[in-house]
PDB file of C-alpha atoms and ligand atoms in Angstrom:
ATOM      1  CA  UNK A   1     146.359 147.333  -7.648  1.00  0.00           C
ATOM      2  CA  UNK A   2     149.976 146.235  -7.372  1.00  0.00           C
ATOM      3  CA  UNK A   3     150.802 142.568  -7.179  1.00  0.00           C
ATOM      4  CA  UNK A   4     153.921 141.322  -5.419  1.00  0.00           C
ATOM      5  CA  UNK A   5     154.404 137.580  -5.657  1.00  0.00           C
ATOM      6  CA  UNK A   6     155.918 135.769  -2.689  1.00  0.00           C
ATOM      7  CA  UNK A   7     155.918 132.045  -1.953  1.00  0.00           C
ATOM      8  CA  UNK A   8     155.159 130.891   1.600  1.00  0.00           C
ATOM      9  CA  UNK A   9     158.150 128.913   2.916  1.00  0.00           C
ATOM     10  CA  UNK A  10     156.147 125.895   4.210  1.00  0.00           C
ATOM     11  CA  UNK A  11     157.184 122.345   3.477  1.00  0.00           C
ATOM     12  CA  UNK A  12     155.087 119.321   4.420  1.00  0.00           C
ATOM     13  CA  UNK A  13     155.821 115.877   5.839  1.00  0.00           C
ATOM     14  CA  UNK A  14     155.032 112.606   4.123  1.00  0.00           C
ATOM     15  CA  UNK A  15     152.811 110.961   6.746  1.00  0.00           C
ATOM     16  CA  UNK A  16     149.095 110.175   7.122  1.00  0.00           C
ATOM     17  CA  UNK A  17     146.972 113.299   7.549  1.00  0.00           C
ATOM     18  CA  UNK A  18     143.366 114.334   8.047  1.00  0.00           C
ATOM     19  CA  UNK A  19     141.425 115.473   4.989  1.00  0.00           C
ATOM     20  CA  UNK A  20     141.445 118.975   6.468  1.00  0.00           C
ATOM     21  CA  UNK A  21     145.254 118.970   6.535  1.00  0.00           C
ATOM     22  CA  UNK A  22     145.430 117.512   3.027  1.00  0.00           C
ATOM     23  CA  UNK A  23     143.067 120.193   1.806  1.00  0.00           C
ATOM     24  CA  UNK A  24     145.416 122.899   3.138  1.00  0.00           C
ATOM     25  CA  UNK A  25     148.302 121.328   1.218  1.00  0.00           C
ATOM     26  CA  UNK A  26     146.273 121.050  -2.002  1.00  0.00           C
ATOM     27  CA  UNK A  27     145.406 124.737  -1.692  1.00  0.00           C
ATOM     28  CA  UNK A  28     149.081 125.590  -1.190  1.00  0.00           C
ATOM     29  CA  UNK A  29     149.969 123.684  -4.372  1.00  0.00           C
ATOM     30  CA  UNK A  30     147.255 125.503  -6.322  1.00  0.00           C
ATOM     31  CA  UNK A  31     148.489 128.855  -5.058  1.00  0.00           C
ATOM     32  CA  UNK A  32     152.029 127.977  -6.176  1.00  0.00           C
ATOM     33  CA  UNK A  33     150.767 127.013  -9.631  1.00  0.00           C
ATOM     34  CA  UNK A  34     148.908 130.305 -10.060  1.00  0.00           C
ATOM     35  CA  UNK A  35     151.873 132.369  -8.828  1.00  0.00           C
ATOM     36  CA  UNK A  36     154.536 130.604 -10.853  1.00  0.00           C
ATOM     37  CA  UNK A  37     152.466 130.705 -14.054  1.00  0.00           C
ATOM     38  CA  UNK A  38     151.730 134.397 -13.591  1.00  0.00           C
ATOM     39  CA  UNK A  39     155.466 135.091 -13.210  1.00  0.00           C
ATOM     40  CA  UNK A  40     156.314 132.855 -16.177  1.00  0.00           C
ATOM     41  CA  UNK A  41     153.673 134.506 -18.383  1.00  0.00           C
ATOM     42  CA  UNK A  42     153.111 131.143 -20.075  1.00  0.00           C
ATOM     43  CA  UNK A  43     152.290 127.560 -19.177  1.00  0.00           C
ATOM     44  CA  UNK A  44     149.497 125.113 -18.464  1.00  0.00           C
ATOM     45  CA  UNK A  45     147.122 126.242 -15.719  1.00  0.00           C
ATOM     46  CA  UNK A  46     144.066 123.998 -16.043  1.00  0.00           C
ATOM     47  CA  UNK A  47     145.489 120.489 -15.738  1.00  0.00           C
ATOM     48  CA  UNK A  48     148.100 121.553 -13.188  1.00  0.00           C
ATOM     49  CA  UNK A  49     145.347 122.816 -10.894  1.00  0.00           C
ATOM     50  CA  UNK A  50     143.157 119.751 -11.330  1.00  0.00           C
ATOM     51  CA  UNK A  51     145.877 117.349 -10.155  1.00  0.00           C
ATOM     52  CA  UNK A  52     146.289 119.071  -6.768  1.00  0.00           C
ATOM     53  CA  UNK A  53     144.400 116.549  -4.642  1.00  0.00           C
ATOM     54  CA  UNK A  54     145.993 113.536  -6.343  1.00  0.00           C
ATOM     55  CA  UNK A  55     149.528 114.918  -5.989  1.00  0.00           C
ATOM     56  CA  UNK A  56     148.807 115.798  -2.358  1.00  0.00           C
ATOM     57  CA  UNK A  57     147.819 112.241  -1.479  1.00  0.00           C
ATOM     58  CA  UNK A  58     150.699 110.722  -3.478  1.00  0.00           C
ATOM     59  CA  UNK A  59     153.436 112.807  -1.809  1.00  0.00           C
ATOM     60  CA  UNK A  60     152.138 113.987   1.570  1.00  0.00           C
ATOM     61  CA  UNK A  61     150.069 111.166   3.055  1.00  0.00           C
ATOM     62  CA  UNK A  62     152.744 108.471   3.384  1.00  0.00           C
ATOM     63  CA  UNK A  63     151.876 106.683   0.127  1.00  0.00           C
ATOM     64  CA  UNK A  64     154.986 107.179  -2.031  1.00  0.00           C
ATOM     65  CA  UNK A  65     158.273 106.245  -0.403  1.00  0.00           C
ATOM     66  CA  UNK A  66     160.971 108.877  -1.038  1.00  0.00           C
ATOM     67  CA  UNK A  67     163.796 110.699   0.678  1.00  0.00           C
ATOM     68  CA  UNK A  68     163.938 114.254  -0.637  1.00  0.00           C
ATOM     69  CA  UNK A  69     167.437 114.780   0.780  1.00  0.00           C
ATOM     70  CA  UNK A  70     168.844 111.612  -0.792  1.00  0.00           C
ATOM     71  CA  UNK A  71     166.391 111.363  -3.583  1.00  0.00           C
ATOM     72  CA  UNK A  72     168.219 108.827  -5.785  1.00  0.00           C
ATOM     73  CA  UNK A  73     167.991 106.186  -3.050  1.00  0.00           C
ATOM     74  CA  UNK A  74     167.488 102.968  -5.017  1.00  0.00           C
ATOM     75  CA  UNK A  75     164.596 101.780  -2.894  1.00  0.00           C
ATOM     76  CA  UNK A  76     162.422 104.822  -3.698  1.00  0.00           C
ATOM     77  CA  UNK A  77     159.037 104.506  -5.369  1.00  0.00           C
ATOM     78  CA  UNK A  78     158.836 106.010  -8.846  1.00  0.00           C
ATOM     79  CA  UNK A  79     156.523 108.732 -10.046  1.00  0.00           C
ATOM     80  CA  UNK A  80     156.284 109.636 -13.732  1.00  0.00           C
ATOM     81  CA  UNK A  81     154.244 112.591 -14.965  1.00  0.00           C
ATOM     82  CA  UNK A  82     153.649 111.444 -18.527  1.00  0.00           C
ATOM     83  CA  UNK A  83     151.563 114.583 -19.133  1.00  0.00           C
ATOM     84  CA  UNK A  84     154.792 116.589 -18.903  1.00  0.00           C
ATOM     85  CA  UNK A  85     153.084 119.895 -19.729  1.00  0.00           C
ATOM     86  CA  UNK A  86     151.597 119.737 -16.217  1.00  0.00           C
ATOM     87  CA  UNK A  87     155.087 120.331 -14.805  1.00  0.00           C
ATOM     88  CA  UNK A  88     153.994 123.282 -12.583  1.00  0.00           C
ATOM     89  CA  UNK A  89     152.079 121.002 -10.190  1.00  0.00           C
ATOM     90  CA  UNK A  90     154.997 118.548 -10.098  1.00  0.00           C
ATOM     91  CA  UNK A  91     157.474 121.333  -9.331  1.00  0.00           C
ATOM     92  CA  UNK A  92     155.287 122.726  -6.570  1.00  0.00           C
ATOM     93  CA  UNK A  93     154.834 119.262  -5.058  1.00  0.00           C
ATOM     94  CA  UNK A  94     158.569 118.532  -5.113  1.00  0.00           C
ATOM     95  CA  UNK A  95     159.438 121.913  -3.598  1.00  0.00           C
ATOM     96  CA  UNK A  96     156.872 121.487  -0.815  1.00  0.00           C
ATOM     97  CA  UNK A  97     158.234 117.983  -0.169  1.00  0.00           C
ATOM     98  CA  UNK A  98     161.722 119.448   0.320  1.00  0.00           C
ATOM     99  CA  UNK A  99     163.443 118.337  -2.902  1.00  0.00           C
ATOM    100  CA  UNK A 100     164.543 121.926  -3.596  1.00  0.00           C
ATOM    101  CA  UNK A 101     163.876 125.433  -2.281  1.00  0.00           C
ATOM    102  CA  UNK A 102     160.325 126.743  -2.613  1.00  0.00           C
ATOM    103  CA  UNK A 103     161.700 130.095  -3.852  1.00  0.00           C
ATOM    104  CA  UNK A 104     162.857 128.377  -7.045  1.00  0.00           C
ATOM    105  CA  UNK A 105     159.200 128.069  -8.114  1.00  0.00           C
ATOM    106  CA  UNK A 106     159.485 131.722  -9.156  1.00  0.00           C
ATOM    107  CA  UNK A 107     161.914 130.736 -11.933  1.00  0.00           C
ATOM    108  CA  UNK A 108     159.437 128.585 -13.898  1.00  0.00           C
ATOM    109  CA  UNK A 109     160.148 128.811 -17.644  1.00  0.00           C
ATOM    110  CA  UNK A 110     162.845 131.495 -17.216  1.00  0.00           C
ATOM    111  CA  UNK A 111     165.996 131.290 -19.310  1.00  0.00           C
ATOM    112  CA  UNK A 112     168.433 128.739 -17.868  1.00  0.00           C
ATOM    113  CA  UNK A 113     166.058 127.556 -15.117  1.00  0.00           C
ATOM    114  CA  UNK A 114     165.898 123.994 -13.821  1.00  0.00           C
ATOM    115  CA  UNK A 115     162.106 124.410 -13.953  1.00  0.00           C
ATOM    116  CA  UNK A 116     161.641 124.076 -17.691  1.00  0.00           C
ATOM    117  CA  UNK A 117     158.179 124.193 -19.254  1.00  0.00           C
ATOM    118  CA  UNK A 118     158.360 120.406 -19.436  1.00  0.00           C
ATOM    119  CA  UNK A 119     160.471 118.331 -17.003  1.00  0.00           C
ATOM    120  CA  UNK A 120     163.939 117.579 -18.347  1.00  0.00           C
ATOM    121  CA  UNK A 121     166.449 115.091 -16.959  1.00  0.00           C
ATOM    122  CA  UNK A 122     169.236 117.350 -18.231  1.00  0.00           C
ATOM    123  CA  UNK A 123     168.285 119.990 -15.649  1.00  0.00           C
ATOM    124  CA  UNK A 124     169.251 117.628 -12.785  1.00  0.00           C
ATOM    125  CA  UNK A 125     166.297 118.893 -10.795  1.00  0.00           C
ATOM    126  CA  UNK A 126     165.920 116.586  -7.757  1.00  0.00           C
ATOM    127  CA  UNK A 127     162.845 114.379  -7.957  1.00  0.00           C
ATOM    128  CA  UNK A 128     162.528 114.335 -11.749  1.00  0.00           C
ATOM    129  CA  UNK A 129     162.558 110.675 -12.842  1.00  0.00           C
ATOM    130  CA  UNK A 130     162.357 111.276 -16.578  1.00  0.00           C
ATOM    131  CA  UNK A 131     162.009 113.926 -19.221  1.00  0.00           C
ATOM    132  CA  UNK A 132     158.419 114.204 -20.442  1.00  0.00           C
ATOM    133  CA  UNK A 133     156.288 116.332 -22.702  1.00  0.00           C
ATOM    134  CA  UNK A 134     156.011 114.314 -25.859  1.00  0.00           C
ATOM    135  CA  UNK A 135     152.607 112.844 -25.038  1.00  0.00           C
ATOM    136  CA  UNK A 136     152.375 109.064 -24.765  1.00  0.00           C
ATOM    137  CA  UNK A 137     156.048 108.489 -23.975  1.00  0.00           C
ATOM    138  CA  UNK A 138     156.059 108.717 -20.167  1.00  0.00           C
ATOM    139  CA  UNK A 139     153.759 105.744 -19.654  1.00  0.00           C
ATOM    140  CA  UNK A 140     156.110 103.515 -21.659  1.00  0.00           C
ATOM    141  CA  UNK A 141     159.051 104.746 -19.581  1.00  0.00           C
ATOM    142  CA  UNK A 142     157.066 103.895 -16.436  1.00  0.00           C
ATOM    143  CA  UNK A 143     156.458 100.410 -17.822  1.00  0.00           C
ATOM    144  CA  UNK A 144     160.200 100.008 -18.321  1.00  0.00           C
ATOM    145  CA  UNK A 145     160.723 100.976 -14.679  1.00  0.00           C
ATOM    146  CA  UNK A 146     158.050  98.521 -13.530  1.00  0.00           C
ATOM    147  CA  UNK A 147     159.604  95.704 -15.591  1.00  0.00           C
ATOM    148  CA  UNK A 148     163.047  96.446 -14.269  1.00  0.00           C
ATOM    149  CA  UNK A 149     161.881  96.406 -10.628  1.00  0.00           C
ATOM    150  CA  UNK A 150     159.823  93.269 -11.050  1.00  0.00           C
ATOM    151  CA  UNK A 151     162.148  91.162 -13.182  1.00  0.00           C
ATOM    152  CA  UNK A 152     165.707  92.504 -12.715  1.00  0.00           C
ATOM    153  CA  UNK A 153     165.805  93.961  -9.198  1.00  0.00           C
ATOM    154  CA  UNK A 154     163.028  91.650  -7.944  1.00  0.00           C
ATOM    155  CA  UNK A 155     161.797  94.405  -5.642  1.00  0.00           C
ATOM    156  CA  UNK A 156     158.250  95.517  -4.946  1.00  0.00           C
ATOM    157  CA  UNK A 157     158.502  99.282  -5.104  1.00  0.00           C
ATOM    158  CA  UNK A 158     155.628 101.211  -6.617  1.00  0.00           C
ATOM    159  CA  UNK A 159     155.549 102.795 -10.067  1.00  0.00           C
ATOM    160  CA  UNK A 160     152.885 105.484 -10.484  1.00  0.00           C
ATOM    161  CA  UNK A 161     152.254 107.256 -13.767  1.00  0.00           C
ATOM    162  CA  UNK A 162     149.775 110.012 -14.614  1.00  0.00           C
ATOM    163  CA  UNK A 163     148.630 110.521 -18.182  1.00  0.00           C
ATOM    164  CA  UNK A 164     146.110 113.030 -19.460  1.00  0.00           C
ATOM    165  CA  UNK A 165     142.929 111.833 -21.166  1.00  0.00           C
ATOM    166  CA  UNK A 166     143.663 113.697 -24.400  1.00  0.00           C
ATOM    167  CA  UNK A 167     147.010 111.919 -24.174  1.00  0.00           C
ATOM    168  CA  UNK A 168     145.137 108.629 -24.625  1.00  0.00           C
ATOM    169  CA  UNK A 169     144.636 109.614 -28.269  1.00  0.00           C
ATOM    170  CA  UNK A 170     148.303 108.730 -28.844  1.00  0.00           C
ATOM    171  CA  UNK A 171     148.476 105.224 -30.324  1.00  0.00           C
ATOM    172  CA  UNK A 172     151.611 104.339 -28.375  1.00  0.00           C
ATOM    173  CA  UNK A 173     149.577 104.549 -25.180  1.00  0.00           C
ATOM    174  CA  UNK A 174     147.618 101.452 -26.179  1.00  0.00           C
ATOM    175  CA  UNK A 175     150.794  99.521 -26.939  1.00  0.00           C
ATOM    176  CA  UNK A 176     151.834 100.445 -23.411  1.00  0.00           C
ATOM    177  CA  UNK A 177     148.487  99.215 -22.084  1.00  0.00           C
ATOM    178  CA  UNK A 178     148.938  95.897 -23.897  1.00  0.00           C
ATOM    179  CA  UNK A 179     152.460  95.500 -22.497  1.00  0.00           C
ATOM    180  CA  UNK A 180     151.322  96.247 -18.930  1.00  0.00           C
ATOM    181  CA  UNK A 181     149.185  93.136 -18.624  1.00  0.00           C
ATOM    182  CA  UNK A 182     151.318  91.009 -20.942  1.00  0.00           C
ATOM    183  CA  UNK A 183     154.206  91.498 -18.510  1.00  0.00           C
ATOM    184  CA  UNK A 184     151.936  91.133 -15.458  1.00  0.00           C
ATOM    185  CA  UNK A 185     152.940  94.515 -14.083  1.00  0.00           C
ATOM    186  CA  UNK A 186     150.936  94.544 -10.876  1.00  0.00           C
ATOM    187  CA  UNK A 187     153.445  97.122  -9.588  1.00  0.00           C
ATOM    188  CA  UNK A 188     152.167  99.649 -12.148  1.00  0.00           C
ATOM    189  CA  UNK A 189     149.478 102.165 -11.244  1.00  0.00           C
ATOM    190  CA  UNK A 190     148.292 104.230 -14.203  1.00  0.00           C
ATOM    191  CA  UNK A 191     146.252 107.271 -13.234  1.00  0.00           C
ATOM    192  CA  UNK A 192     144.212 108.953 -15.976  1.00  0.00           C
ATOM    193  CA  UNK A 193     143.490 112.647 -15.389  1.00  0.00           C
ATOM    194  CA  UNK A 194     139.990 112.439 -16.854  1.00  0.00           C
ATOM    195  CA  UNK A 195     138.998 116.119 -17.110  1.00  0.00           C
ATOM    196  CA  UNK A 196     137.517 115.626 -20.608  1.00  0.00           C
ATOM    197  CA  UNK A 197     139.445 118.708 -21.760  1.00  0.00           C
ATOM    198  CA  UNK A 198     142.392 118.928 -24.106  1.00  0.00           C
ATOM    199  CA  UNK A 199     144.238 121.629 -25.980  1.00  0.00           C
ATOM    200  CA  UNK A 200     141.379 122.795 -28.205  1.00  0.00           C
ATOM    201  CA  UNK A 201     138.174 121.152 -27.093  1.00  0.00           C
ATOM    202  CA  UNK A 202     136.410 118.432 -25.117  1.00  0.00           C
ATOM    203  CA  UNK A 203     138.150 115.084 -25.438  1.00  0.00           C
ATOM    204  CA  UNK A 204     134.809 113.433 -26.203  1.00  0.00           C
ATOM    205  CA  UNK A 205     134.381 115.756 -29.189  1.00  0.00           C
ATOM    206  CA  UNK A 206     137.937 115.973 -30.575  1.00  0.00           C
ATOM    207  CA  UNK A 207     138.584 112.207 -30.557  1.00  0.00           C
ATOM    208  CA  UNK A 208     136.227 110.108 -28.486  1.00  0.00           C
ATOM    209  CA  UNK A 209     138.257 107.885 -26.148  1.00  0.00           C
ATOM    210  CA  UNK A 210     135.249 106.416 -24.351  1.00  0.00           C
ATOM    211  CA  UNK A 211     134.258 104.023 -22.918  1.00  0.00           C
ATOM    212  CA  UNK A 212     137.424 104.081 -20.846  1.00  0.00           C
ATOM    213  CA  UNK A 213     136.686 101.488 -18.165  1.00  0.00           C
ATOM    214  CA  UNK A 214     135.871  98.847 -20.753  1.00  0.00           C
ATOM    215  CA  UNK A 215     138.958  99.664 -22.813  1.00  0.00           C
ATOM    216  CA  UNK A 216     141.344  99.356 -19.883  1.00  0.00           C
ATOM    217  CA  UNK A 217     139.589  96.218 -18.652  1.00  0.00           C
ATOM    218  CA  UNK A 218     139.949  94.691 -22.099  1.00  0.00           C
ATOM    219  CA  UNK A 219     143.672  95.403 -21.841  1.00  0.00           C
ATOM    220  CA  UNK A 220     143.785  93.436 -18.561  1.00  0.00           C
ATOM    221  CA  UNK A 221     143.712  96.193 -15.952  1.00  0.00           C
ATOM    222  CA  UNK A 222     141.921  96.292 -12.644  1.00  0.00           C
ATOM    223  CA  UNK A 223     140.033  99.558 -13.177  1.00  0.00           C
ATOM    224  CA  UNK A 224     138.908 101.871 -10.384  1.00  0.00           C
ATOM    225  CA  UNK A 225     136.832 104.964 -11.153  1.00  0.00           C
ATOM    226  CA  UNK A 226     137.009 107.809  -8.653  1.00  0.00           C
ATOM    227  CA  UNK A 227     136.316 111.465  -8.034  1.00  0.00           C
ATOM    228  CA  UNK A 228     139.843 112.857  -8.448  1.00  0.00           C
ATOM    229  CA  UNK A 229     139.170 115.718  -6.045  1.00  0.00           C
ATOM    230  CA  UNK A 230     137.918 113.512  -3.191  1.00  0.00           C
ATOM    231  CA  UNK A 231     140.649 112.517  -0.735  1.00  0.00           C
ATOM    232  CA  UNK A 232     138.810 109.421   0.513  1.00  0.00           C
ATOM    233  CA  UNK A 233     138.305 108.185  -3.055  1.00  0.00           C
ATOM    234  CA  UNK A 234     141.967 108.731  -3.907  1.00  0.00           C
ATOM    235  CA  UNK A 235     143.156 106.957  -0.746  1.00  0.00           C
ATOM    236  CA  UNK A 236     140.771 104.035  -1.377  1.00  0.00           C
ATOM    237  CA  UNK A 237     141.957 103.602  -4.968  1.00  0.00           C
ATOM    238  CA  UNK A 238     145.622 103.700  -3.980  1.00  0.00           C
ATOM    239  CA  UNK A 239     144.967 101.095  -1.268  1.00  0.00           C
ATOM    240  CA  UNK A 240     143.352  98.827  -3.865  1.00  0.00           C
ATOM    241  CA  UNK A 241     146.445  99.243  -6.022  1.00  0.00           C
ATOM    242  CA  UNK A 242     148.653  98.291  -3.056  1.00  0.00           C
ATOM    243  CA  UNK A 243     146.552  95.162  -2.588  1.00  0.00           C
ATOM    244  CA  UNK A 244     146.834  94.363  -6.319  1.00  0.00           C
ATOM    245  CA  UNK A 245     150.585  94.805  -6.147  1.00  0.00           C
ATOM    246  CA  UNK A 246     150.820  92.160  -3.407  1.00  0.00           C
ATOM    247  CA  UNK A 247     148.108  89.725  -4.427  1.00  0.00           C
ATOM    248  CA  UNK A 248     147.618  89.761  -8.196  1.00  0.00           C
ATOM    249  CA  UNK A 249     149.351  89.908 -11.564  1.00  0.00           C
ATOM    250  CA  UNK A 250     147.124  92.761 -12.747  1.00  0.00           C
ATOM    251  CA  UNK A 251     148.193  96.324 -13.403  1.00  0.00           C
ATOM    252  CA  UNK A 252     145.888  98.960 -11.901  1.00  0.00           C
ATOM    253  CA  UNK A 253     144.234 101.829 -13.740  1.00  0.00           C
ATOM    254  CA  UNK A 254     142.640 104.637 -11.754  1.00  0.00           C
ATOM    255  CA  UNK A 255     140.319 106.749 -13.874  1.00  0.00           C
ATOM    256  CA  UNK A 256     140.126 109.983 -11.923  1.00  0.00           C
ATOM    257  CA  UNK A 257     137.224 112.237 -12.877  1.00  0.00           C
ATOM    258  CA  UNK A 258     138.597 115.743 -12.519  1.00  0.00           C
ATOM    259  CA  UNK A 259     137.640 119.277 -13.518  1.00  0.00           C
ATOM    260  CA  UNK A 260     140.188 121.309 -15.433  1.00  0.00           C
ATOM    261  CA  UNK A 261     141.144 124.428 -13.480  1.00  0.00           C
ATOM    262  CA  UNK A 262     139.539 123.108 -10.289  1.00  0.00           C
ATOM    263  CA  UNK A 263     139.687 125.613  -7.434  1.00  0.00           C
ATOM    264  CA  UNK A 264     139.690 128.770  -9.569  1.00  0.00           C
ATOM    265  CA  UNK A 265     136.087 129.593 -10.507  1.00  0.00           C
ATOM    266  CA  UNK A 266     136.697 131.196 -13.890  1.00  0.00           C
ATOM    267  CA  UNK A 267     138.948 128.358 -15.062  1.00  0.00           C
ATOM    268  CA  UNK A 268     136.821 125.422 -13.902  1.00  0.00           C
ATOM    269  CA  UNK A 269     135.885 122.908 -16.571  1.00  0.00           C
ATOM    270  CA  UNK A 270     137.027 125.232 -19.389  1.00  0.00           C
ATOM    271  CA  UNK A 271     139.382 123.717 -21.951  1.00  0.00           C
ATOM    272  CA  UNK A 272     140.435 127.260 -22.897  1.00  0.00           C
ATOM    273  CA  UNK A 273     142.577 127.125 -19.720  1.00  0.00           C
ATOM    274  CA  UNK A 274     144.542 124.113 -20.940  1.00  0.00           C
ATOM    275  CA  UNK A 275     147.603 126.158 -21.903  1.00  0.00           C
ATOM    276  CA  UNK A 276     147.239 129.745 -20.651  1.00  0.00           C
ATOM    277  CA  UNK A 277     148.658 131.591 -17.649  1.00  0.00           C
ATOM    278  CA  UNK A 278     146.513 134.022 -15.650  1.00  0.00           C
ATOM    279  CA  UNK A 279     147.109 137.739 -16.245  1.00  0.00           C
ATOM    280  CA  UNK A 280     147.491 140.170 -13.351  1.00  0.00           C
ATOM    281  CA  UNK A 281     143.791 140.697 -12.604  1.00  0.00           C
ATOM    282  CA  UNK A 282     143.039 137.010 -12.999  1.00  0.00           C
ATOM    283  CA  UNK A 283     145.921 136.165 -10.663  1.00  0.00           C
ATOM    284  CA  UNK A 284     144.575 138.519  -8.004  1.00  0.00           C
ATOM    285  CA  UNK A 285     141.120 136.962  -8.280  1.00  0.00           C
ATOM    286  CA  UNK A 286     142.497 133.404  -8.243  1.00  0.00           C
ATOM    287  CA  UNK A 287     144.667 134.061  -5.182  1.00  0.00           C
ATOM    288  CA  UNK A 288     141.715 135.631  -3.381  1.00  0.00           C
ATOM    289  CA  UNK A 289     139.630 132.545  -4.084  1.00  0.00           C
ATOM    290  CA  UNK A 290     142.424 130.229  -2.932  1.00  0.00           C
ATOM    291  CA  UNK A 291     143.299 132.290   0.122  1.00  0.00           C
ATOM    292  CA  UNK A 292     144.797 129.991   2.744  1.00  0.00           C
TER     293      UNK A 292
HETATM  294  C1  LIG B   1     153.195 113.890 -29.120  1.00  0.00           C
HETATM  295  C2  LIG B   1     152.613 115.223 -28.777  1.00  0.00           C
HETATM  296  N1  LIG B   1     151.676 115.778 -29.572  1.00  0.00           N
HETATM  297  C3  LIG B   1     151.134 116.984 -29.264  1.00  0.00           C
HETATM  298  C4  LIG B   1     151.555 117.666 -28.145  1.00  0.00           C
HETATM  299  C5  LIG B   1     150.967 119.033 -27.820  1.00  0.00           C
HETATM  300  N2  LIG B   1     150.052 118.955 -26.680  1.00  0.00           N
HETATM  301  C6  LIG B   1     150.452 119.253 -25.439  1.00  0.00           C
HETATM  302  S1  LIG B   1     149.256 119.017 -24.282  1.00  0.00           S
HETATM  303  C7  LIG B   1     148.136 118.538 -25.469  1.00  0.00           C
HETATM  304  C8  LIG B   1     146.724 118.122 -25.089  1.00  0.00           C
HETATM  305  C9  LIG B   1     146.726 117.031 -24.097  1.00  0.00           C
HETATM  306  O1  LIG B   1     145.453 116.828 -23.569  1.00  0.00           O
HETATM  307  P1  LIG B   1     145.311 116.161 -22.146  1.00  0.00           P
HETATM  308  O2  LIG B   1     146.191 114.980 -22.083  1.00  0.00           O
HETATM  309  O3  LIG B   1     143.865 115.915 -21.919  1.00  0.00           O
HETATM  310  O4  LIG B   1     145.885 117.237 -21.141  1.00  0.00           O
HETATM  311  P2  LIG B   1     145.068 118.448 -20.431  1.00  0.00           P
HETATM  312  O5  LIG B   1     144.427 119.244 -21.519  1.00  0.00           O
HETATM  313  O6  LIG B   1     144.078 117.836 -19.513  1.00  0.00           O
HETATM  314  O7  LIG B   1     146.134 119.238 -19.724  1.00  0.00           O
HETATM  315  C10 LIG B   1     148.733 118.549 -26.736  1.00  0.00           C
HETATM  316  C11 LIG B   1     148.035 118.178 -27.977  1.00  0.00           C
HETATM  317  C12 LIG B   1     152.551 117.043 -27.336  1.00  0.00           C
HETATM  318  N3  LIG B   1     153.004 117.617 -26.209  1.00  0.00           N
HETATM  319  N4  LIG B   1     153.047 115.829 -27.658  1.00  0.00           N
END
């Protein structure tokens, strides 16, 4: 069977939506991830797919404030993908939010592309707040942003950062956690993509990071545990963060239980899909399963 990859041209607004509408967007993002990784012949499928619902709510339900046509507007909220290897889901989200043309998703990881395997500031790709990929660094950059908004600009914009759970094995992450409450960064929302998978095994077996709630609480966070594929859970947790931002001095940590590869049956909950692209047959099957 021949396989011709085309990207649908749709872009989506950033305003409150029904769960049915959000689900359509999440499926579009997943389809983009599968297509762009197939064309790239390399990249990280599993974690990119499992962040689809969270990215959908962040960018397409009126939560993050941004202007994709004037994206450096100083009053924008900040989003940092500390798990930089999950760039495909970030690129798809930004394209569907109108930061750049959807067609460009077909250039992922090609020579000279703005869509590098890990986000790079040097590419000048609209919507990229920081380079990322060296695990554990992005969360500290996000903390710098939160400190600068709170203490220099004295503004209340949001700073959202997603780390992986394997990423929590980096020691620098816990220095970042300590700094978050020390500096009373209630404007910081740290989302942990808790799929219990990492590059070569289950996180609980490679280096046990649990119990997570207790650890983050000990570091002074308000911790919210959710199903990271449930739109109502995600919306509820983000609302609690908004309340924390206004009413407390506490940073927020959302531990999102997710399943690596979610949405594509043969990838689901399999750490082997951490860093592989689908081949032709797998792409056909995945696209059939995700059919919009
Ligand atoms: C400092 C550093 N060490 C190692 C790597 C290589 N690496 C990339 S992703 C990854 C596993 C990360 O696991 P997790 O955060 O759980 O991401 P997921 O498997 O869910 O995508 C590793 C070891 C890296 N990018 N940076």
